[in-house]
Every structure is written in structure tokens, then in C-alpha cells.
CSV table of C-alpha atoms in Angstrom, one decimal:
chain,number,residue,atom,x,y,z
A,1,UNK,CA,89.6,82.2,108.2
A,2,UNK,CA,91.9,83.7,106.0
A,3,UNK,CA,94.1,86.6,106.8
A,4,UNK,CA,95.6,89.2,104.8
A,5,UNK,CA,98.6,91.5,105.3
A,6,UNK,CA,99.5,94.2,102.9
A,7,UNK,CA,102.7,95.8,102.8
A,8,UNK,CA,104.8,98.3,100.5
A,9,UNK,CA,102.8,101.6,100.7
A,10,UNK,CA,104.6,105.0,101.0
A,11,UNK,CA,105.5,108.0,99.5
A,12,UNK,CA,106.4,108.4,95.9
A,13,UNK,CA,106.6,111.1,93.4
A,14,UNK,CA,104.5,111.4,90.1
A,15,UNK,CA,105.8,109.0,87.6
A,16,UNK,CA,107.5,106.7,90.1
A,17,UNK,CA,106.7,103.0,90.8
A,18,UNK,CA,105.7,100.9,94.0
A,19,UNK,CA,105.1,97.2,94.7
A,20,UNK,CA,102.5,96.1,97.0
A,21,UNK,CA,102.6,92.7,98.5
A,22,UNK,CA,99.7,90.8,100.1
A,23,UNK,CA,100.6,87.9,102.2
A,24,UNK,CA,97.8,85.2,102.9
A,25,UNK,CA,97.7,83.0,106.1
A,26,UNK,CA,95.0,80.3,107.2
A,27,UNK,CA,93.7,78.9,103.8
A,28,UNK,CA,94.9,77.4,100.6
A,29,UNK,CA,96.0,80.7,98.5
A,30,UNK,CA,95.6,78.9,95.2
A,31,UNK,CA,92.0,78.5,95.7
A,32,UNK,CA,91.2,82.2,96.1
A,33,UNK,CA,90.8,85.1,93.5
A,34,UNK,CA,93.0,87.7,94.5
A,35,UNK,CA,91.6,91.2,94.1
A,36,UNK,CA,93.1,94.6,94.8
A,37,UNK,CA,90.7,97.7,95.6
A,38,UNK,CA,91.5,101.3,96.6
A,39,UNK,CA,89.9,104.3,98.8
A,40,UNK,CA,90.9,108.0,98.0
A,41,UNK,CA,89.8,110.1,101.1
A,42,UNK,CA,86.4,111.1,100.4
A,43,UNK,CA,85.6,108.6,98.0
A,44,UNK,CA,84.2,105.0,97.7
A,45,UNK,CA,86.2,102.0,97.5
A,46,UNK,CA,87.0,101.1,94.1
A,47,UNK,CA,88.0,98.3,92.0
A,48,UNK,CA,91.9,98.1,90.6
A,49,UNK,CA,92.1,94.8,89.4
A,50,UNK,CA,91.9,90.9,90.1
A,51,UNK,CA,93.8,87.7,89.1
A,52,UNK,CA,91.9,84.5,89.2
A,53,UNK,CA,94.6,82.1,88.7
A,54,UNK,CA,97.2,82.6,86.0
A,55,UNK,CA,98.5,86.0,84.5
A,56,UNK,CA,96.2,85.2,81.5
A,57,UNK,CA,93.3,85.7,83.9
A,58,UNK,CA,93.7,89.0,85.4
A,59,UNK,CA,91.4,92.1,84.9
A,60,UNK,CA,92.1,95.6,85.4
A,61,UNK,CA,90.0,98.7,86.1
A,62,UNK,CA,90.6,101.1,82.8
A,63,UNK,CA,92.0,103.9,85.2
A,64,UNK,CA,95.1,101.4,85.7
A,65,UNK,CA,95.3,99.4,82.6
A,66,UNK,CA,98.7,99.2,81.0
A,67,UNK,CA,100.3,101.0,84.4
A,68,UNK,CA,99.5,98.3,87.0
A,69,UNK,CA,100.3,94.5,87.1
A,70,UNK,CA,98.9,91.8,89.3
A,71,UNK,CA,100.7,88.8,90.3
A,72,UNK,CA,100.7,86.0,92.4
A,73,UNK,CA,103.2,83.4,94.0
A,74,UNK,CA,101.2,80.7,95.3
A,75,UNK,CA,103.7,78.9,96.7
A,76,UNK,CA,104.6,81.7,98.9
A,77,UNK,CA,100.8,82.7,99.6
A,78,UNK,CA,101.5,86.0,98.4
A,79,UNK,CA,99.9,88.5,96.0
A,80,UNK,CA,101.5,91.6,94.4
A,81,UNK,CA,100.6,94.8,93.0
A,82,UNK,CA,103.1,96.4,90.8
A,83,UNK,CA,102.4,100.0,90.1
A,84,UNK,CA,104.3,102.4,87.7
A,85,UNK,CA,103.8,105.7,86.2
A,86,UNK,CA,102.0,106.7,89.4
A,87,UNK,CA,99.9,109.6,89.2
A,88,UNK,CA,98.3,112.1,91.9
A,89,UNK,CA,95.0,110.4,91.6
A,90,UNK,CA,96.7,107.0,92.3
A,91,UNK,CA,96.7,108.3,96.2
A,92,UNK,CA,94.6,106.1,98.4
A,93,UNK,CA,94.6,103.3,100.8
A,94,UNK,CA,95.3,100.0,98.8
A,95,UNK,CA,93.8,96.7,100.0
A,96,UNK,CA,93.9,93.1,98.8
A,97,UNK,CA,91.0,91.0,99.3
A,98,UNK,CA,90.4,87.2,98.3
A,99,UNK,CA,87.3,85.2,97.6
A,100,UNK,CA,87.0,81.6,96.7
A,101,UNK,CA,87.3,81.1,92.9
A,102,UNK,CA,83.6,80.8,91.5
A,103,UNK,CA,83.4,79.0,88.1
A,104,UNK,CA,80.2,80.9,87.1
A,105,UNK,CA,81.4,84.5,88.0
A,106,UNK,CA,82.2,86.8,85.0
A,107,UNK,CA,84.8,89.7,85.1
A,108,UNK,CA,82.2,92.2,86.5
A,109,UNK,CA,81.5,89.8,89.4
A,110,UNK,CA,85.1,90.2,90.4
A,111,UNK,CA,84.8,93.9,90.3
A,112,UNK,CA,82.3,94.0,93.1
A,113,UNK,CA,83.8,94.6,96.5
A,114,UNK,CA,80.8,92.8,98.3
A,115,UNK,CA,81.8,89.7,96.8
A,116,UNK,CA,85.3,89.4,98.7
A,117,UNK,CA,85.0,87.4,102.1
A,118,UNK,CA,88.6,88.3,103.5
A,119,UNK,CA,90.1,91.8,103.7
A,120,UNK,CA,93.5,93.1,104.5
A,121,UNK,CA,93.9,96.4,106.6
A,122,UNK,CA,95.1,98.2,103.8
A,123,UNK,CA,98.2,100.0,103.0
A,124,UNK,CA,98.7,103.7,102.0
A,125,UNK,CA,100.1,104.9,98.8
A,126,UNK,CA,100.7,108.8,98.3
A,127,UNK,CA,101.8,109.9,94.9
A,128,UNK,CA,103.4,113.7,95.2
A,129,UNK,CA,102.8,115.9,92.4
């Protein structure tokens, strides 16, 4: 059983930056794909990005590409979501999630929230205009 705890959310002005952290326990973090999702008020949860292992295996939603960066420190069992050039439409609760790496999955598989086994409780991000 893997437990995930997100932190780092808060209130930021348009154009600002935030870095979210996701600390994992109860499993071997390096075995897992790290995904980030978000859910805005009144909207469905959406894919933000995922990292399968190294920086070269990171995928992003078009809406955040070039502004958000996912990284991980497997020695600390921690994942990160660096967010810059934030916009009001980035306002949401941000969740990290993990699933064991699947060699036959494609990028599109990692975008599907139902494929992830373990989820954190989320951290809210509010971007003021």
C-alpha cells in the first residue's frame, strides 16, 4: 500500500510560480510512474503530466507544456511539479498519483486517471488575476 502526500499549494498571482511536492511511502518509488492531475471547481479531473522514470520520459498536457515541469528524486521518494507563468485557469486542486510502470503502455495510457492505483488527497492552487 502506497501513501502519497502532496504539499506546496497556495495562492499566487498570475504569472507567478509554485512548486508542489509529492512524498511517497510504503513502496519502492522508483518502480512507479508519477502522474499529476488537477480538478477545477465544477470540472472533471484532468491530466497534467506524468514521469515514467527519467526526465526524458515525461509527458505533459498541451495546456501546461512549456510552463510546468515534473521531476522526481527517487532517493527521497518524492516527486515535484514546478509550475511557472501561472494563469487563473490553472486554479484547481492538484493531485499526485502513482502506478507501477507498465512496459507496454503508451503515452495516452498514462493520461487516464483510472489507471493509477494510489492517490494523494490533493493540494489546492489558486491563481489570482
